[in-house]
C-alpha atoms as a printed R data frame, in Angstrom:
    type eleno elety resid chain resno        x       y       z
1   ATOM     1    CA   MET     A     1 -123.923 150.553 -17.303
2   ATOM     2    CA   PRO     A     2 -123.431 150.624 -21.082
3   ATOM     3    CA   GLN     A     3 -121.822 153.641 -22.639
4   ATOM     4    CA   ILE     A     4 -124.145 155.323 -25.196
5   ATOM     5    CA   ARG     A     5 -122.784 158.127 -27.363
6   ATOM     6    CA   PRO     A     6 -124.185 160.160 -30.287
7   ATOM     7    CA   ILE     A     7 -122.715 159.598 -33.729
8   ATOM     8    CA   THR     A     8 -121.197 163.092 -33.681
9   ATOM     9    CA   ASP     A     9 -118.753 161.877 -30.985
10  ATOM    10    CA   LEU     A    10 -117.092 159.747 -33.680
11  ATOM    11    CA   ARG     A    11 -115.326 162.918 -34.857
12  ATOM    12    CA   ASN     A    12 -112.999 162.484 -31.885
13  ATOM    13    CA   THR     A    13 -111.645 159.030 -32.720
14  ATOM    14    CA   ASN     A    14 -108.914 159.098 -30.060
15  ATOM    15    CA   GLU     A    15 -111.445 159.705 -27.276
16  ATOM    16    CA   ILE     A    16 -113.707 156.879 -28.487
17  ATOM    17    CA   SER     A    17 -110.716 154.524 -28.834
18  ATOM    18    CA   GLU     A    18 -109.538 155.301 -25.294
19  ATOM    19    CA   LEU     A    19 -113.082 154.823 -23.978
20  ATOM    20    CA   CYS     A    20 -113.399 151.417 -25.666
21  ATOM    21    CA   HIS     A    21 -110.043 150.225 -24.305
22  ATOM    22    CA   ALA     A    22 -110.635 151.592 -20.806
23  ATOM    23    CA   ARG     A    23 -114.139 150.167 -20.353
24  ATOM    24    CA   ARG     A    24 -113.467 146.824 -22.095
25  ATOM    25    CA   GLU     A    25 -117.055 146.692 -23.289
26  ATOM    26    CA   PRO     A    26 -118.911 147.879 -26.389
27  ATOM    27    CA   VAL     A    27 -119.816 151.538 -26.846
28  ATOM    28    CA   PHE     A    28 -123.237 152.067 -28.407
29  ATOM    29    CA   ILE     A    29 -123.552 154.831 -31.011
30  ATOM    30    CA   THR     A    30 -126.898 156.485 -31.715
31  ATOM    31    CA   LYS     A    31 -128.060 158.328 -34.824
32  ATOM    32    CA   ASN     A    32 -131.102 160.610 -34.539
33  ATOM    33    CA   GLY     A    33 -131.830 159.067 -31.140
34  ATOM    34    CA   TYR     A    34 -131.848 155.435 -32.329
35  ATOM    35    CA   GLY     A    35 -129.208 152.728 -32.001
36  ATOM    36    CA   ASP     A    36 -126.987 152.622 -35.072
37  ATOM    37    CA   LEU     A    37 -123.529 151.221 -34.330
38  ATOM    38    CA   VAL     A    38 -121.573 149.292 -31.735
39  ATOM    39    CA   ILE     A    39 -117.858 149.988 -31.337
40  ATOM    40    CA   MET     A    40 -115.408 148.033 -29.229
41  ATOM    41    CA   SER     A    41 -111.698 147.352 -28.887
42  ATOM    42    CA   MET     A    42 -110.139 144.385 -30.681
43  ATOM    43    CA   GLU     A    43 -109.481 142.716 -27.323
44  ATOM    44    CA   THR     A    44 -113.157 142.958 -26.369
45  ATOM    45    CA   TYR     A    45 -114.236 141.679 -29.778
46  ATOM    46    CA   GLU     A    46 -111.869 138.700 -29.601
47  ATOM    47    CA   ALA     A    47 -113.057 137.878 -26.084
48  ATOM    48    CA   LEU     A    48 -116.686 137.958 -27.216
49  ATOM    49    CA   THR     A    49 -116.129 135.860 -30.335
50  ATOM    50    CA   ALA     A    50 -113.600 133.387 -28.963
51  ATOM    51    CA   ALA     A    51 -114.734 129.784 -28.960
52  ATOM    52    CA   PRO     A    52 -115.484 128.444 -25.509
53  ATOM    53    CA   PRO     A    53 -112.870 126.082 -24.132
54  ATOM    54    CA   PRO     A    54 -113.632 122.460 -24.974
55  ATOM    55    CA   ALA     A    55 -115.562 120.646 -22.298
56  ATOM    56    CA   ALA     A    56 -113.608 118.076 -20.391
57  ATOM    57    CA   ALA     A    57 -114.254 114.622 -21.754
58  ATOM    58    CA   PRO     A    58 -116.173 112.458 -19.351
59  ATOM    59    CA   GLU     A    59 -114.252 109.719 -17.641
60  ATOM    60    CA   PRO     A    60 -114.647 106.477 -19.547
61  ATOM    61    CA   GLU     A    61 -116.902 104.117 -17.671
62  ATOM    62    CA   GLU     A    62 -115.472 100.847 -16.454
63  ATOM    63    CA   MET     A    63 -116.433  97.935 -18.706
64  ATOM    64    CA   CYS     A    64 -117.534  94.702 -17.020
65  ATOM    65    CA   PHE     A    65 -117.616  91.159 -18.353
66  ATOM    66    CA   LEU     A    66 -121.123  90.111 -19.357
67  ATOM    67    CA   ILE     A    67 -120.995  86.729 -21.060
68  ATOM    68    CA   GLU     A    68 -119.028  84.526 -23.464
69  ATOM    69    CA   LYS     A    69 -120.865  82.932 -26.396
70  ATOM    70    CA   ALA     A    70 -120.229  81.026 -29.616
71  ATOM    71    CA   PRO     A    71 -120.058  83.227 -32.725
72  ATOM    72    CA   VAL     A    72 -123.563  82.374 -33.942
73  ATOM    73    CA   TRP     A    73 -125.108  83.349 -30.563
74  ATOM    74    CA   ALA     A    74 -122.799  86.348 -30.247
75  ATOM    75    CA   GLY     A    75 -124.409  87.891 -33.326
76  ATOM    76    CA   VAL     A    76 -127.866  87.470 -31.801
77  ATOM    77    CA   LEU     A    77 -126.773  88.969 -28.484
78  ATOM    78    CA   ALA     A    78 -125.041  91.895 -30.199
79  ATOM    79    CA   GLU     A    79 -128.249  92.721 -32.067
80  ATOM    80    CA   VAL     A    80 -130.371  92.550 -28.894
81  ATOM    81    CA   LEU     A    81 -127.944  94.786 -26.979
82  ATOM    82    CA   ALA     A    82 -127.879  97.291 -29.843
83  ATOM    83    CA   GLN     A    83 -131.689  97.350 -30.063
84  ATOM    84    CA   ASN     A    84 -131.833  98.115 -26.337
85  ATOM    85    CA   ARG     A    85 -129.185 100.839 -26.705
86  ATOM    86    CA   ILE     A    86 -126.737  99.133 -24.389
87  ATOM    87    CA   PRO     A    87 -123.181  99.903 -25.492
88  ATOM    88    CA   PHE     A    88 -120.900  96.889 -25.605
89  ATOM    89    CA   VAL     A    89 -117.478  95.693 -26.633
90  ATOM    90    CA   LYS     A    90 -116.960  92.224 -27.968
91  ATOM    91    CA   GLU     A    91 -113.666  90.473 -28.425
92  ATOM    92    CA   SER     A    92 -112.452  87.085 -29.522
93  ATOM    93    CA   ALA     A    93 -111.499  84.767 -26.657
94  ATOM    94    CA   MET     A    94 -108.769  83.153 -28.757
95  ATOM    95    CA   GLY     A    95 -107.479  86.278 -30.441
96  ATOM    96    CA   ALA     A    96 -107.222  86.976 -34.141
97  ATOM    97    CA   GLY     A    97 -104.108  84.862 -34.767
98  ATOM    98    CA   MET     A    98 -105.459  81.714 -33.142
99  ATOM    99    CA   THR     A    99 -108.861  82.177 -34.748
100 ATOM   100    CA   LEU     A   100 -107.208  82.257 -38.187
101 ATOM   101    CA   ARG     A   101 -105.313  79.041 -37.426
102 ATOM   102    CA   ALA     A   102 -108.027  77.082 -35.613
103 ATOM   103    CA   GLY     A   103 -111.096  78.459 -37.377
104 ATOM   104    CA   SER     A   104 -113.766  80.858 -36.258
105 ATOM   105    CA   MET     A   105 -116.215  78.119 -35.209
106 ATOM   106    CA   LEU     A   106 -113.883  77.076 -32.364
107 ATOM   107    CA   ASP     A   107 -113.715  80.627 -31.049
108 ATOM   108    CA   THR     A   108 -115.978  82.221 -28.489
109 ATOM   109    CA   ILE     A   109 -116.868  85.890 -28.188
110 ATOM   110    CA   ARG     A   110 -116.647  87.781 -24.899
111 ATOM   111    CA   PHE     A   111 -119.015  90.682 -24.250
112 ATOM   112    CA   PHE     A   112 -118.271  93.643 -21.999
113 ATOM   113    CA   VAL     A   113 -120.757  96.377 -21.037
114 ATOM   114    CA   PRO     A   114 -120.533  99.553 -18.913
115 ATOM   115    CA   ARG     A   115 -120.921  98.868 -15.205
116 ATOM   116    CA   SER     A   116 -124.001 101.137 -15.043
117 ATOM   117    CA   GLN     A   117 -125.789  98.923 -17.586
118 ATOM   118    CA   LEU     A   118 -124.537  95.527 -16.447
119 ATOM   119    CA   LYS     A   119 -127.763  94.544 -14.658
120 ATOM   120    CA   SER     A   120 -129.944  95.390 -17.680
121 ATOM   121    CA   ALA     A   121 -127.593  93.534 -20.011
122 ATOM   122    CA   GLN     A   122 -127.555  90.480 -17.715
123 ATOM   123    CA   GLU     A   123 -131.356  90.402 -17.677
124 ATOM   124    CA   LEU     A   124 -131.466  90.560 -21.475
125 ATOM   125    CA   ALA     A   125 -128.853  87.818 -21.839
126 ATOM   126    CA   GLU     A   126 -130.576  85.579 -19.287
127 ATOM   127    CA   GLY     A   127 -133.926  86.043 -21.036
128 ATOM   128    CA   LEU     A   128 -132.382  85.370 -24.427
129 ATOM   129    CA   PHE     A   129 -130.499  82.225 -23.408
130 ATOM   130    CA   ALA     A   130 -132.795  80.945 -20.605
131 ATOM   131    CA   GLY     A   131 -132.982  77.146 -20.415
132 ATOM   132    CA   GLU     A   132 -130.715  76.607 -23.414
133 ATOM   133    CA   GLU     A   133 -127.193  75.249 -23.510
134 ATOM   134    CA   THR     A   134 -125.772  77.312 -26.361
135 ATOM   135    CA   ASP     A   135 -122.015  77.084 -25.796
């Protein structure tokens, strides 16, 4: 139960200080029968105002291979995935060094999506590239 004291009790500062430290909660001070002040120990104040501990970061979801496409089709697929809010990672099949030497048109782009969204991404890719030989 909260401790409520009249403002006249503030004359005895040692008693109020001991009360605040012993109870480890705020002491409410009234003036003319109405709430006026709240007094607490520094430890209680710091505990009340301390930032909550940071939430544990969620485990990163396993990324699964979706498809490999030529650069021109990779741009189209990337836009479709983004429009459907499917996160993805794309990487060069040849790597940056080989792409610089051989040229970007000889490269292919590999797409990876979270396992939980693999089925949706496969359906989008199949619909986008159905009946066409694009590689």
